[in-house]
Coordinates of C-alpha atoms in Angstrom, one line a residue:
M25 CA 184.7 105.5 162.7
S26 CA 184.3 107.5 165.9
G27 CA 184.9 106.2 169.3
D28 CA 181.3 105.5 170.1
G29 CA 181.1 102.9 167.2
R30 CA 179.5 105.1 164.6
E31 CA 181.0 106.1 161.3
G32 CA 182.9 109.4 161.4
G33 CA 180.8 112.4 161.6
R34 CA 177.4 110.8 160.6
R35 CA 174.5 111.4 162.9
D36 CA 171.4 109.1 163.1
D37 CA 169.0 111.9 162.8
E38 CA 170.4 112.9 159.4
V39 CA 168.6 110.0 157.8
R40 CA 165.1 111.1 157.5
G41 CA 162.2 108.7 157.2
A42 CA 164.1 105.7 158.7
R43 CA 163.3 104.1 162.0
R44 CA 165.6 105.6 164.6
I45 CA 167.5 103.2 166.7
P46 CA 169.3 105.1 169.5
G47 CA 172.9 104.1 170.2
P48 CA 174.3 103.2 173.5
R49 CA 174.4 106.0 176.1
G50 CA 177.9 107.3 176.9
A51 CA 179.3 107.3 180.4
V52 CA 178.8 110.4 182.5
D53 CA 182.5 110.9 182.9
D54 CA 183.1 111.1 179.2
L55 CA 180.6 113.9 178.7
D56 CA 182.2 117.3 178.4
L57 CA 179.7 119.5 180.2
E58 CA 181.6 122.7 179.2
T59 CA 180.7 122.3 175.6
V60 CA 177.0 122.0 176.3
E61 CA 175.1 125.3 176.3
R62 CA 173.3 125.8 179.5
P63 CA 169.7 127.2 179.3
V64 CA 169.1 130.7 180.8
L65 CA 167.4 130.3 184.2
P66 CA 164.4 132.5 184.9
P67 CA 164.6 135.0 187.7
P68 CA 163.1 133.8 191.0
G69 CA 159.3 133.8 190.8
G70 CA 159.2 134.2 187.0
S71 CA 158.7 131.8 184.2
A72 CA 161.2 131.0 181.5
P73 CA 160.4 132.0 178.0
D74 CA 159.4 129.1 175.7
E75 CA 162.4 129.7 173.4
S76 CA 164.8 129.6 176.3
V77 CA 164.1 126.0 176.9
P78 CA 165.7 123.9 174.2
E79 CA 163.7 121.0 172.7
Q80 CA 164.7 117.9 174.4
G81 CA 166.4 115.2 172.3
V82 CA 167.1 117.5 169.3
P83 CA 170.4 119.5 169.3
E84 CA 170.4 123.0 168.1
E85 CA 171.7 124.0 164.7
G86 CA 175.4 124.2 164.4
A87 CA 176.1 122.6 167.7
A88 CA 178.9 120.1 167.5
A89 CA 177.9 118.4 170.7
P90 CA 178.0 114.6 171.0
E91 CA 174.9 112.5 171.1
P92 CA 172.1 114.2 173.1
D93 CA 171.3 112.9 176.5
E94 CA 168.6 110.3 176.0
P95 CA 167.2 107.6 178.2
Y96 CA 169.0 104.4 177.8
E97 CA 167.2 101.7 175.8
P98 CA 168.8 98.3 175.4
E99 CA 169.2 97.2 171.8
E100 CA 166.7 94.5 171.0
P101 CA 167.7 91.3 169.2
E102 CA 167.4 91.4 165.5
E103 CA 165.0 88.5 165.3
R104 CA 162.5 90.3 167.6
E105 CA 162.4 93.4 165.4
E106 CA 158.9 94.3 164.3
P107 CA 158.5 94.1 160.4
E108 CA 157.8 97.3 158.6
E109 CA 154.4 97.7 157.1
P110 CA 154.3 99.2 153.6
D111 CA 151.5 101.7 154.2
R112 CA 152.7 102.9 157.6
P113 CA 153.4 106.6 157.7
E114 CA 156.8 108.0 158.5
E115 CA 157.6 108.4 162.1
P116 CA 158.7 111.8 163.4
D117 CA 162.3 112.5 164.3
E118 CA 161.5 112.9 167.9
A119 CA 162.0 110.0 170.1
G120 CA 158.5 108.5 170.5
P121 CA 157.2 106.1 173.0
V122 CA 158.7 102.7 173.2
P123 CA 157.0 100.4 170.5
E124 CA 155.0 97.5 171.8
P125 CA 156.6 94.1 171.5
P126 CA 155.8 92.1 168.3
H127 CA 153.6 89.5 170.2
A128 CA 151.2 92.2 171.2
V129 CA 150.5 93.1 167.6
T130 CA 149.9 89.5 166.5
A131 CA 147.6 88.8 169.4
S132 CA 145.2 91.5 168.4
A133 CA 145.4 90.9 164.6
S134 CA 142.3 89.6 162.7
A135 CA 142.2 87.1 159.8
P136 CA 145.1 87.5 157.3
V137 CA 144.5 89.9 154.4
L138 CA 144.0 87.8 151.2
S139 CA 144.6 89.0 147.7
H140 CA 141.9 89.4 145.1
R141 CA 143.1 86.4 143.2
V142 CA 142.9 84.2 146.3
L143 CA 139.5 85.5 147.3
K144 CA 138.1 84.9 143.8
A145 CA 139.4 81.3 143.9
L146 CA 137.6 80.7 147.2
L147 CA 134.2 81.7 145.8
G148 CA 133.4 78.1 144.8
A149 CA 134.2 76.7 148.2
W150 CA 132.3 79.6 149.8
A151 CA 129.2 78.7 147.7
L152 CA 129.4 75.1 149.0
S153 CA 129.9 76.3 152.6
A154 CA 133.3 74.6 152.6
C155 CA 135.4 77.6 153.8
S156 CA 136.8 78.1 157.3
A157 CA 135.3 80.8 159.5
E158 CA 138.3 83.1 158.7
E159 CA 138.0 82.5 154.9
T160 CA 134.2 83.0 155.0
A161 CA 134.6 86.3 156.8
A162 CA 137.3 87.4 154.3
V163 CA 135.2 86.4 151.3
E164 CA 132.0 88.1 152.5
D165 CA 133.9 91.3 153.3
H166 CA 135.4 91.2 149.8
L167 CA 131.9 90.7 148.2
T168 CA 130.7 94.1 149.7
V169 CA 133.4 96.0 147.7
C170 CA 133.8 93.9 144.5
A171 CA 130.8 93.8 142.2
P172 CA 132.2 91.2 139.7
C173 CA 133.0 88.7 142.5
A174 CA 129.5 89.4 144.0
D175 CA 127.8 88.5 140.7
E176 CA 129.9 85.4 140.4
A177 CA 129.1 84.4 144.0
L178 CA 125.4 84.7 143.2
R179 CA 125.7 82.5 140.1
L180 CA 127.6 79.9 142.1
R181 CA 125.0 79.8 144.9
D182 CA 122.2 79.3 142.3
A183 CA 124.2 76.4 140.8
V184 CA 124.6 74.8 144.2
G185 CA 120.9 75.0 144.6
L186 CA 120.5 72.8 141.5
L187 CA 122.7 70.1 143.1
H188 CA 120.2 69.6 146.0
T189 CA 117.2 68.4 144.1
D190 CA 114.3 66.4 145.6
G191 CA 113.6 64.5 142.4
S192 CA 114.7 60.9 141.9
L193 CA 118.1 60.4 140.4
D194 CA 117.0 57.1 138.7
L195 CA 117.0 57.0 135.0
D196 CA 113.7 57.4 133.1
P197 CA 112.4 53.9 132.2
A198 CA 111.6 55.2 128.7
L199 CA 115.2 56.4 128.2
R200 CA 116.3 53.1 126.6
T201 CA 113.4 53.1 124.2
R202 CA 114.1 56.7 123.2
V203 CA 117.8 56.0 122.6
L204 CA 117.0 52.9 120.6
D205 CA 114.4 54.7 118.5
G206 CA 116.8 57.5 117.8
C207 CA 119.6 55.1 116.7
L208 CA 117.2 53.0 114.6
G209 CA 115.8 56.2 113.0
R210 CA 119.3 57.0 111.8
R211 CA 120.3 53.5 110.7
P212 CA 117.5 50.9 110.8
A213 CA 118.4 47.4 112.0
R214 CA 119.2 44.9 109.2
V215 CA 117.0 42.3 111.1
P216 CA 114.4 44.3 113.1
I217 CA 112.6 43.0 116.1
P218 CA 109.0 42.2 115.3
E219 CA 106.6 44.7 116.7
W220 CA 104.8 42.1 118.8
A221 CA 108.1 41.2 120.5
T222 CA 109.1 44.7 121.5
A223 CA 107.3 44.6 124.8
Y224 CA 109.1 41.4 125.8
D225 CA 112.4 43.0 124.8
A226 CA 111.7 46.1 126.8
E227 CA 110.5 44.4 130.0
T228 CA 113.4 41.9 130.1
A229 CA 115.8 44.8 129.7
R230 CA 114.2 46.8 132.5
L231 CA 114.2 43.8 134.8
D232 CA 117.9 43.1 134.0
A233 CA 118.8 46.7 134.8
L234 CA 117.2 46.2 138.2
L235 CA 119.1 43.0 138.8
R236 CA 122.4 44.7 137.9
D237 CA 121.8 47.4 140.5
I238 CA 121.1 45.2 143.5
G239 CA 123.8 43.8 145.8
D240 CA 124.7 40.2 146.5
S241 CA 122.7 40.1 149.7
D242 CA 119.5 41.4 148.0
W243 CA 119.4 38.2 145.9
H244 CA 118.3 36.4 149.1
A245 CA 115.7 39.0 150.0
P246 CA 112.3 37.3 150.6
V247 CA 109.7 37.9 147.9
R248 CA 106.0 37.1 148.3
L249 CA 104.4 35.9 145.1
Q250 CA 100.6 36.2 145.0
W251 CA 97.9 34.9 142.7
F252 CA 94.1 34.1 142.7
E253 CA 93.1 30.4 142.9
D254 CA 89.9 28.6 144.0
E255 CA 88.2 31.9 144.6
R256 CA 90.8 33.1 147.1
A257 CA 94.2 34.7 147.2
V258 CA 97.2 32.4 147.3
T259 CA 100.7 33.4 148.3
R260 CA 104.1 31.7 148.1
R261 CA 107.4 32.9 149.6
T262 CA 110.7 32.7 147.7
T263 CA 113.7 34.8 147.1
V264 CA 114.8 37.2 144.3
A265 CA 116.9 34.5 142.8
G266 CA 113.9 32.1 143.1
V267 CA 111.8 34.6 141.1
I268 CA 114.3 34.7 138.3
G269 CA 114.5 30.9 138.2
H270 CA 110.7 30.8 137.9
L271 CA 110.8 33.2 134.9
M272 CA 113.5 31.1 133.2
A273 CA 111.5 27.9 133.8
V274 CA 108.4 29.3 132.2
D275 CA 110.4 30.9 129.3
G276 CA 111.5 27.4 128.5
L277 CA 108.0 26.7 127.1
V278 CA 108.6 29.4 124.5
S279 CA 112.1 28.1 123.7
A280 CA 110.7 24.6 123.2
A281 CA 108.2 26.0 120.7
L282 CA 111.0 27.6 118.8
G283 CA 113.1 24.4 118.8
L284 CA 115.7 25.7 121.2
D285 CA 117.2 23.9 124.2
D286 CA 115.2 23.7 127.3
P287 CA 116.9 25.7 130.1
L288 CA 115.8 23.0 132.6
A289 CA 117.5 20.1 130.8
G290 CA 119.0 17.8 133.4
T291 CA 116.7 18.9 136.2
G292 CA 113.8 16.6 135.2
A293 CA 111.4 19.4 134.4
A294 CA 111.7 19.1 130.6
A295 CA 111.1 15.4 130.4
G296 CA 108.1 15.0 132.6
T297 CA 105.6 12.2 131.7
E298 CA 102.3 11.1 132.9
A299 CA 102.1 8.7 135.8
S300 CA 100.9 5.9 133.5
G301 CA 104.1 6.0 131.4
G302 CA 102.4 7.7 128.4
P303 CA 104.1 10.0 126.0
E304 CA 105.8 13.2 127.0
V305 CA 103.4 16.1 127.7
P306 CA 104.3 19.8 128.2
L307 CA 104.4 20.7 131.8
S308 CA 102.4 23.6 133.2
P309 CA 104.2 26.7 134.4
T310 CA 103.5 25.8 138.0
R311 CA 105.0 22.3 137.7
R312 CA 108.0 23.5 135.9
T313 CA 108.7 26.1 138.6
E314 CA 108.2 23.6 141.4
T315 CA 110.6 21.2 139.7
Y316 CA 113.2 23.9 139.2
W317 CA 113.0 25.0 142.8
A318 CA 113.2 21.4 144.1
A319 CA 116.3 20.7 141.9
T320 CA 118.1 23.9 142.9
Y321 CA 120.0 23.2 146.1
P322 CA 121.5 25.1 147.6
P323 CA 119.1 28.0 146.7
A324 CA 120.0 30.0 143.6
T325 CA 122.0 33.2 143.9
R326 CA 122.9 36.0 141.4
A327 CA 124.5 33.3 139.2
V328 CA 121.0 32.6 137.8
R329 CA 120.9 36.0 136.1
E330 CA 123.3 35.1 133.4
P331 CA 121.5 32.0 132.0
W332 CA 118.1 33.8 132.3
R333 CA 119.4 36.8 130.4
A334 CA 121.1 34.7 127.8
L335 CA 117.8 32.8 127.2
T336 CA 115.8 36.1 126.7
H337 CA 118.4 37.3 124.2
E338 CA 118.2 34.0 122.3
L339 CA 114.4 34.1 122.2
I340 CA 114.4 37.7 120.8
R341 CA 117.1 36.8 118.3
T342 CA 115.3 33.7 117.1
T343 CA 111.9 35.3 116.6
S344 CA 113.6 38.2 114.7
L345 CA 115.3 35.8 112.3
A346 CA 112.4 33.3 111.9
G347 CA 110.3 35.5 109.7
P348 CA 106.7 36.8 109.9
N349 CA 105.0 33.3 109.9
V350 CA 106.4 32.4 113.3
A351 CA 104.0 34.8 115.1
E352 CA 101.2 32.2 114.9
R353 CA 103.2 29.2 116.1
S354 CA 101.5 27.6 119.0
V355 CA 103.1 27.6 122.5
S356 CA 101.7 25.1 124.9
Y357 CA 101.2 25.9 128.5
G358 CA 99.9 22.5 129.4
E359 CA 96.3 23.3 130.1
F360 CA 96.0 25.9 127.3
A361 CA 98.0 27.2 124.4
L362 CA 98.8 30.7 122.9
P363 CA 100.2 31.8 119.6
L364 CA 103.9 32.9 119.9
Q365 CA 103.1 36.6 119.6
D366 CA 100.7 36.4 122.5
A367 CA 103.0 34.1 124.5
L368 CA 105.8 36.7 124.3
L369 CA 103.3 39.4 125.4
D370 CA 102.3 37.2 128.3
R371 CA 106.0 36.7 129.2
A372 CA 106.5 40.5 129.1
F373 CA 103.5 41.0 131.4
E374 CA 104.9 38.5 133.9
C375 CA 108.4 40.1 133.8
W376 CA 106.8 43.4 134.7
V377 CA 104.6 41.9 137.5
H378 CA 107.5 40.0 139.1
G379 CA 109.9 42.9 138.5
T380 CA 107.5 44.9 140.7
D381 CA 107.5 42.1 143.3
I382 CA 111.3 42.2 143.4
A383 CA 111.4 46.0 143.5
E384 CA 109.2 46.1 146.5
A385 CA 111.3 43.5 148.3
V386 CA 114.6 45.4 147.8
D387 CA 113.0 48.9 147.9
Y388 CA 113.8 49.8 144.3
P389 CA 111.8 52.3 142.1
Y390 CA 110.0 50.5 139.3
K391 CA 107.5 52.1 137.0
P392 CA 104.8 50.5 134.8
P393 CA 105.5 49.7 131.2
S394 CA 105.1 52.3 128.4
A395 CA 101.6 53.2 127.4
A396 CA 101.8 51.3 124.1
H397 CA 103.1 48.1 125.7
L398 CA 100.6 48.3 128.6
H399 CA 97.8 48.7 126.2
R400 CA 98.8 45.5 124.4
M401 CA 98.9 43.6 127.7
I402 CA 95.4 44.8 128.6
D403 CA 94.2 43.8 125.2
L404 CA 95.6 40.3 125.6
A405 CA 93.8 39.9 128.9
A406 CA 90.5 41.2 127.5
R407 CA 90.7 38.8 124.6
M408 CA 91.3 35.9 127.0
L409 CA 88.3 36.8 129.2
P410 CA 85.5 35.1 127.2
A411 CA 87.3 31.7 127.4
A412 CA 87.9 32.2 131.1
L413 CA 84.2 33.0 131.6
A414 CA 83.2 29.8 129.8
G415 CA 85.6 27.8 132.0
R416 CA 84.3 29.2 135.2
R417 CA 80.7 28.6 134.0
G418 CA 81.5 25.0 133.3
A419 CA 82.9 24.7 136.9
G420 CA 79.8 26.3 138.3
L421 CA 81.6 29.5 139.4
A422 CA 79.8 31.9 137.0
G423 CA 76.2 32.5 136.1
P424 CA 74.5 30.5 133.2
A425 CA 74.5 31.7 129.6
R426 CA 71.3 33.6 128.9
E427 CA 71.5 34.1 125.1
L428 CA 73.4 31.8 122.9
V429 CA 74.2 33.2 119.5
A430 CA 75.8 31.9 116.3
P431 CA 79.6 32.1 116.2
G432 CA 80.8 35.5 115.2
A433 CA 77.4 37.1 116.0
P434 CA 77.2 39.9 118.6
G435 CA 76.1 38.7 122.0
R436 CA 75.5 40.1 125.5
S437 CA 78.6 42.2 126.5
V438 CA 80.1 44.1 129.4
H439 CA 81.7 47.4 128.5
L440 CA 85.2 47.3 130.1
E441 CA 86.5 50.9 130.3
V442 CA 90.2 51.1 131.3
E443 CA 91.3 54.6 132.1
G444 CA 94.6 56.3 132.3
H445 CA 97.9 54.8 131.3
G446 CA 97.5 52.4 128.4
G447 CA 93.7 52.5 128.6
G448 CA 90.9 52.0 126.1
D449 CA 87.5 50.4 125.7
W450 CA 86.8 46.7 125.3
Y451 CA 83.5 44.8 125.0
I452 CA 83.6 41.3 126.7
A453 CA 81.2 38.7 125.3
L454 CA 79.4 37.0 128.3
D455 CA 77.6 33.9 127.0
S456 CA 80.0 32.3 124.5
P457 CA 83.6 32.6 123.6
A458 CA 82.6 32.4 119.9
A459 CA 80.3 35.5 120.2
V460 CA 81.5 39.0 119.5
G461 CA 81.4 41.8 122.1
S462 CA 79.3 44.7 120.9
P463 CA 78.4 48.1 122.3
D464 CA 74.9 47.7 121.1
R465 CA 74.5 44.5 123.3
A466 CA 76.2 45.9 126.4
V467 CA 74.3 45.1 129.6
A468 CA 76.8 46.6 132.1
Q469 CA 79.8 48.9 132.3
V470 CA 82.8 48.7 134.7
A471 CA 85.6 51.3 134.8
L472 CA 89.1 50.6 136.2
D473 CA 92.6 52.2 136.0
G474 CA 95.0 50.6 133.6
V475 CA 97.6 49.5 136.2
E476 CA 94.8 48.5 138.6
F477 CA 93.3 46.2 136.0
C478 CA 96.7 44.6 135.4
Q479 CA 97.1 44.0 139.2
L480 CA 93.7 42.4 139.1
V481 CA 94.7 40.1 136.3
A482 CA 97.9 39.3 138.1
G483 CA 96.0 38.3 141.3
H484 CA 97.5 41.1 143.4
I485 CA 94.2 42.7 144.4
S486 CA 90.8 41.3 145.2
P487 CA 88.0 41.4 142.5
V488 CA 85.7 42.9 145.1
E489 CA 88.1 45.9 145.6
A490 CA 89.1 46.4 142.0
A491 CA 86.3 48.2 140.3
A492 CA 86.2 52.0 140.6
G493 CA 82.9 52.4 138.9
Q494 CA 80.1 49.9 138.1
E495 CA 76.8 50.3 136.2
G496 CA 74.3 47.8 135.0
D497 CA 73.9 44.0 135.5
R498 CA 75.7 43.3 138.8
E499 CA 76.0 39.6 138.1
A500 CA 77.7 40.2 134.7
I501 CA 80.1 42.7 136.4
R502 CA 81.0 40.2 139.1
D503 CA 81.6 37.4 136.6
V504 CA 84.0 39.6 134.5
L505 CA 85.9 40.7 137.5
F506 CA 86.4 37.2 139.0
A507 CA 87.2 35.8 135.5
S508 CA 89.9 38.5 135.3
A509 CA 91.5 37.4 138.6
S510 CA 91.3 33.8 137.5
L511 CA 93.8 34.5 134.7
S512 CA 96.5 34.8 137.3
R513 CA 98.9 31.9 138.1
L514 CA 102.2 31.3 139.8

């Protein structure tokens, strides 16, 4: 090692391509000026030749001079040394300008350069607009030069568009029916549900799905029940839990007809008697409901759902196991009676109507029944209209009978045309419940939408506003529309 701290005889400029770090400058007294070749000075007034002036900082070939005279540069600390860049070209041997400090380079640098693998992994976040500004710029710059990543980015953007749909995310109401039909098509049930009970099964299941979705506070949401009575609309306010209690109270009439326990046992509703102390009589739906509401204190909450759902399951199970003859078993409603198959259809209709009332109170989407089930509900109402007309005529609320005919003979009729969902054509006998409606004896025609007709029967719209089209005897049309509204009840 020489006296200046370098290994013997090695010169820094012998290592080509490496960053040159100049050594410390020697003292002036240590420099032997006699060994340094002096340049030839030009004569006065002349210019020196180019070759006569040696290149500064590079010693001539063969000269054994010590380190050339260079400006002194203090040695920088090792941690401040600028990192080498892999693609940076080699620096010339000549002493160049002093490099900028490292902080100056980082201050003007842009976003970090990311590898192809990292950029490809960011495509999903970029499509969702979840990248930072630097990542977004890096990805978009990369997409301009990489075709496979650009194609993938387009596919991901299209997929993101499918996530932002304007359609409802609620399940199709017919999904349950389709799934059950598919299952039963593969393996039929050993004890199938009677066809006339499928509407009740479907509507109770739809209402139960609504009840499972609502929160605890929604059970106390106010619900306005509405029906038609004494030629005017009547309303009653209750809660969601009160509506379910009302449905359970009226379902008890069907359970009594099947020999099952009355769900209102212990509340006084199932053992009502006449004021004179006579034998027990079936209570009307209104009286049963009022008794249940009066006996339920504090007001019912979501706890009422379980006994109501258990009762509906028991009714469906019992009718399925009872055999075909049970369809004609009479179910008393107090003032009138229906065969069991019509009573369950009536209960299905009421489940849908009150399910709609609840859905409006809690802002829940609720669609009408399937076309087949809605058609049966309309058919039941049409078959009940002649008796309703006779009852209103006896009370002086309808026009007199004009042509009495023998039972089973065709009589004057109104053509009821129900359009749209679950629609059809019915001919309503006007003068006698025993007469048969006939197109040949039709004196008027009225056209309504299927859902609109059901709302009229439920007492939710006025008879004056219900008909979309009327033709023929105006009195007959009015009697049919008001008789339809009179079928409604609490």
